[in-house]
Amino acid sequence: APGRIVDQFLFDLDGTITRQEILPEIARAIGLQDEIDDLTRRTMAGEFPFEASLRRRVEILRRVPVSRVREIVAGIEVDPHIEAFLAQNRERCTIVTGNLDVWIEDLVERLGVPCICSIARVEDDRLVELVSVLDKAEAVHGFAGTLCSIGDGYNDLGLMAAADLGIAYGGVHAPAPGLLDVATHAVYDPLRLCELLSAW
């Protein structure tokens, strides 16, 4: 439509579209909460490179059947305002997440928008290999036009810095340190976020 400022919205998944971080929720459901929570917290704060942290978390969680993980992910709450925005703007929204395709497939299908993510290989309902870990900063090269990145974590930094507009989003917890330095906007409420995005 004429007058649109943004060609493509690139959404983080965990704690942005979802109301919980996905890996800690999986860990909580299977009794590995402390170990994963600590890693997640340190990764969000930028103490650990995302790839090393994801590999470590996958190592911890790989003993859990993939079907069980998908069940847990299916129960993760999605923000209704953001879900409605995605549904109304499907052609302009893409999820960009470091999370694994085999874990989030059903959730992504429900949201109905394209997704760029890390990729794993599964055999007999077990995760056997982490094939590729998404570098969000690289994901930006797949898009043309004016880009808006929305996220809350340290691993959103490169993508946000490369996008034309960047929203540091604090819906579930405060945006990671450093994100506010590269963001063009900071929003802490899902309704306000969607109002802003709808204006673009």
Short mmCIF file of C-alpha atoms in Angstrom, two decimals:
data_model
loop_
_atom_site.label_atom_id
_atom_site.label_comp_id
_atom_site.label_asym_id
_atom_site.label_seq_id
_atom_site.Cartn_x
_atom_site.Cartn_y
_atom_site.Cartn_z
CA ALA A 1 0.00 0.00 0.00
CA PRO A 2 1.24 3.51 -0.71
CA GLY A 3 2.74 5.35 2.20
CA ARG A 4 4.11 2.24 3.87
CA ILE A 5 7.46 2.91 5.50
CA VAL A 6 8.50 -0.70 6.14
CA ASP A 7 8.75 -3.47 3.54
CA GLN A 8 9.58 -6.28 5.96
CA PHE A 9 9.25 -6.77 9.73
CA LEU A 10 11.80 -9.21 11.16
CA PHE A 11 10.56 -10.60 14.47
CA ASP A 12 12.52 -12.37 17.16
CA LEU A 13 10.49 -15.32 18.53
CA ASP A 14 11.44 -16.00 22.17
CA GLY A 15 10.13 -13.40 24.59
CA THR A 16 9.00 -11.20 21.69
CA ILE A 17 6.22 -13.13 19.92
CA THR A 18 6.06 -15.63 22.79
CA ARG A 19 5.42 -14.57 26.36
CA GLN A 20 8.11 -16.93 27.64
CA GLU A 21 11.61 -17.85 26.58
CA ILE A 22 11.24 -21.23 24.86
CA LEU A 23 14.39 -23.09 25.99
CA PRO A 24 13.88 -22.38 29.72
CA GLU A 25 10.26 -23.56 29.39
CA ILE A 26 11.44 -26.83 27.82
CA ALA A 27 14.03 -27.20 30.59
CA ARG A 28 11.46 -26.49 33.31
CA ALA A 29 9.14 -29.17 31.95
CA ILE A 30 11.88 -31.81 32.07
CA GLY A 31 13.65 -30.78 35.29
CA LEU A 32 16.78 -29.18 33.81
CA GLN A 33 15.75 -25.66 34.66
CA ASP A 34 18.71 -24.37 36.69
CA GLU A 35 21.36 -25.31 34.15
CA ILE A 36 19.45 -23.86 31.19
CA ASP A 37 18.28 -20.74 33.05
CA ASP A 38 21.84 -19.86 33.95
CA LEU A 39 23.04 -20.32 30.35
CA THR A 40 20.08 -18.36 28.96
CA ARG A 41 20.62 -15.47 31.38
CA ARG A 42 24.32 -15.27 30.57
CA THR A 43 23.64 -15.45 26.83
CA MET A 44 20.98 -12.70 27.00
CA ALA A 45 23.52 -10.54 28.82
CA GLY A 46 26.11 -11.17 26.12
CA GLU A 47 28.54 -13.11 28.33
CA PHE A 48 28.37 -16.12 26.01
CA PRO A 49 28.40 -16.10 22.21
CA PHE A 50 24.96 -17.24 21.03
CA GLU A 51 26.24 -20.15 18.96
CA ALA A 52 28.33 -21.65 21.79
CA SER A 53 25.43 -21.22 24.19
CA LEU A 54 22.88 -22.77 21.82
CA ARG A 55 25.17 -25.75 21.20
CA ARG A 56 25.54 -26.23 24.96
CA ARG A 57 21.78 -25.95 25.55
CA VAL A 58 21.04 -28.38 22.71
CA GLU A 59 23.56 -30.79 24.25
CA ILE A 60 21.64 -30.60 27.56
CA LEU A 61 18.24 -31.02 25.89
CA ARG A 62 19.11 -33.61 23.25
CA ARG A 63 18.25 -36.50 25.60
CA VAL A 64 14.59 -35.41 25.43
CA PRO A 65 12.49 -36.86 22.58
CA VAL A 66 11.79 -34.21 19.92
CA SER A 67 8.05 -35.02 20.04
CA ARG A 68 8.04 -34.18 23.78
CA VAL A 69 9.80 -30.85 23.13
CA ARG A 70 7.25 -29.98 20.45
CA GLU A 71 4.43 -30.73 22.91
CA ILE A 72 6.00 -28.32 25.41
CA VAL A 73 6.50 -25.64 22.73
CA ALA A 74 2.84 -26.06 21.67
CA GLY A 75 1.86 -24.96 25.18
CA ILE A 76 3.93 -21.77 25.07
CA GLU A 77 1.82 -18.65 25.25
CA VAL A 78 1.93 -16.27 22.29
CA ASP A 79 1.12 -12.59 22.74
CA PRO A 80 -2.37 -12.13 21.23
CA HIS A 81 -1.71 -8.57 19.96
CA ILE A 82 1.46 -9.62 18.15
CA GLU A 83 -0.18 -12.79 16.80
CA ALA A 84 -3.01 -10.64 15.38
CA PHE A 85 -0.49 -8.24 13.79
CA LEU A 86 1.33 -11.19 12.15
CA ALA A 87 -1.98 -12.55 10.81
CA GLN A 88 -2.90 -9.17 9.30
CA ASN A 89 0.56 -8.58 7.79
CA ARG A 90 1.67 -12.06 6.73
CA GLU A 91 3.35 -10.89 3.53
CA ARG A 92 5.49 -8.37 5.45
CA CYS A 93 6.53 -10.45 8.48
CA THR A 94 9.29 -13.01 8.96
CA ILE A 95 10.38 -14.72 12.17
CA VAL A 96 14.16 -14.68 12.64
CA THR A 97 15.16 -16.95 15.53
CA GLY A 98 18.17 -18.92 16.66
CA ASN A 99 15.80 -21.64 17.85
CA LEU A 100 15.71 -25.06 16.16
CA ASP A 101 13.39 -25.83 13.25
CA VAL A 102 12.52 -29.27 14.62
CA TRP A 103 11.35 -27.81 17.94
CA ILE A 104 9.35 -24.80 16.75
CA GLU A 105 7.84 -26.09 13.48
CA ASP A 106 4.28 -26.44 14.82
CA LEU A 107 4.36 -23.05 16.53
CA VAL A 108 5.64 -21.37 13.35
CA GLU A 109 2.94 -23.11 11.30
CA ARG A 110 0.31 -21.79 13.70
CA LEU A 111 1.69 -18.23 13.34
CA GLY A 112 1.51 -18.57 9.57
CA VAL A 113 4.53 -16.48 8.58
CA PRO A 114 7.92 -17.48 7.11
CA CYS A 115 10.68 -18.35 9.55
CA ILE A 116 14.47 -18.31 9.33
CA CYS A 117 16.03 -20.39 12.12
CA SER A 118 18.76 -22.80 13.20
CA ILE A 119 18.51 -26.29 11.68
CA ALA A 120 18.90 -29.69 13.33
CA ARG A 121 18.74 -33.31 12.21
CA VAL A 122 16.49 -35.80 13.94
CA GLU A 123 16.53 -39.60 13.88
CA ASP A 124 14.07 -41.83 15.77
CA ASP A 125 12.60 -38.82 17.59
CA ARG A 126 16.05 -37.81 18.90
CA LEU A 127 18.06 -34.77 18.01
CA VAL A 128 21.29 -36.11 16.56
CA GLU A 129 23.01 -33.07 15.07
CA LEU A 130 22.91 -29.30 15.04
CA VAL A 131 23.30 -28.70 11.29
CA SER A 132 23.48 -24.90 11.30
CA VAL A 133 23.16 -22.11 13.84
CA LEU A 134 21.53 -18.97 12.52
CA ASP A 135 23.56 -15.80 12.62
CA LYS A 136 20.80 -13.19 12.75
CA ALA A 137 23.07 -10.47 11.35
CA GLU A 138 23.50 -12.58 8.19
CA ALA A 139 19.74 -13.08 7.81
CA VAL A 140 19.30 -9.44 6.83
CA HIS A 141 20.97 -10.07 3.45
CA GLY A 142 18.02 -12.13 2.28
CA PHE A 143 15.70 -9.11 2.23
CA ALA A 144 15.25 -6.04 0.06
CA GLY A 145 13.65 -2.71 0.88
CA THR A 146 13.21 -1.04 4.24
CA LEU A 147 13.61 -3.44 7.17
CA CYS A 148 12.41 -3.21 10.75
CA SER A 149 13.87 -5.59 13.35
CA ILE A 150 12.02 -6.32 16.61
CA GLY A 151 13.77 -8.20 19.41
CA ASP A 152 14.90 -8.31 23.02
CA GLY A 153 18.10 -10.37 23.20
CA TYR A 154 21.81 -9.85 22.74
CA ASN A 155 21.74 -12.04 19.63
CA ASP A 156 19.35 -9.53 17.99
CA LEU A 157 22.10 -6.90 18.05
CA GLY A 158 23.66 -7.56 14.62
CA LEU A 159 20.28 -7.80 12.89
CA MET A 160 19.02 -4.65 14.56
CA ALA A 161 22.17 -2.73 13.68
CA ALA A 162 21.80 -3.79 10.03
CA ALA A 163 18.06 -2.99 9.76
CA ASP A 164 16.73 0.48 8.90
CA LEU A 165 14.53 0.56 12.01
CA GLY A 166 15.12 -1.38 15.20
CA ILE A 167 12.75 -1.84 18.10
CA ALA A 168 14.26 -2.97 21.39
CA TYR A 169 11.26 -4.73 22.88
CA GLY A 170 10.82 -5.22 26.61
CA GLY A 171 7.56 -7.15 26.73
CA VAL A 172 8.77 -10.07 28.87
CA HIS A 173 11.98 -8.63 30.34
CA ALA A 174 14.15 -5.58 29.76
CA PRO A 175 15.99 -5.53 26.41
CA ALA A 176 19.54 -6.89 26.56
CA PRO A 177 22.35 -4.42 27.28
CA GLY A 178 23.62 -2.87 24.07
CA LEU A 179 20.33 -3.33 22.20
CA LEU A 180 19.13 0.14 23.23
CA ASP A 181 22.33 1.61 21.75
CA VAL A 182 21.52 0.37 18.23
CA ALA A 183 17.72 0.50 18.37
CA THR A 184 15.78 3.41 16.87
CA HIS A 185 12.87 2.78 19.27
CA ALA A 186 12.24 1.09 22.61
CA VAL A 187 8.78 -0.29 23.41
CA TYR A 188 7.66 -2.15 26.54
CA ASP A 189 4.05 -2.99 25.79
CA PRO A 190 2.65 -5.31 23.08
CA LEU A 191 -0.31 -3.08 22.24
CA ARG A 192 1.95 -0.02 21.84
CA LEU A 193 4.32 -2.13 19.72
CA CYS A 194 1.53 -3.17 17.35
CA GLU A 195 0.18 0.38 17.12
CA LEU A 196 3.64 1.60 16.13
CA LEU A 197 4.17 -1.19 13.59
CA SER A 198 0.70 -0.65 12.11
CA ALA A 199 1.53 2.99 11.47
CA TRP A 200 4.49 1.84 9.33
#
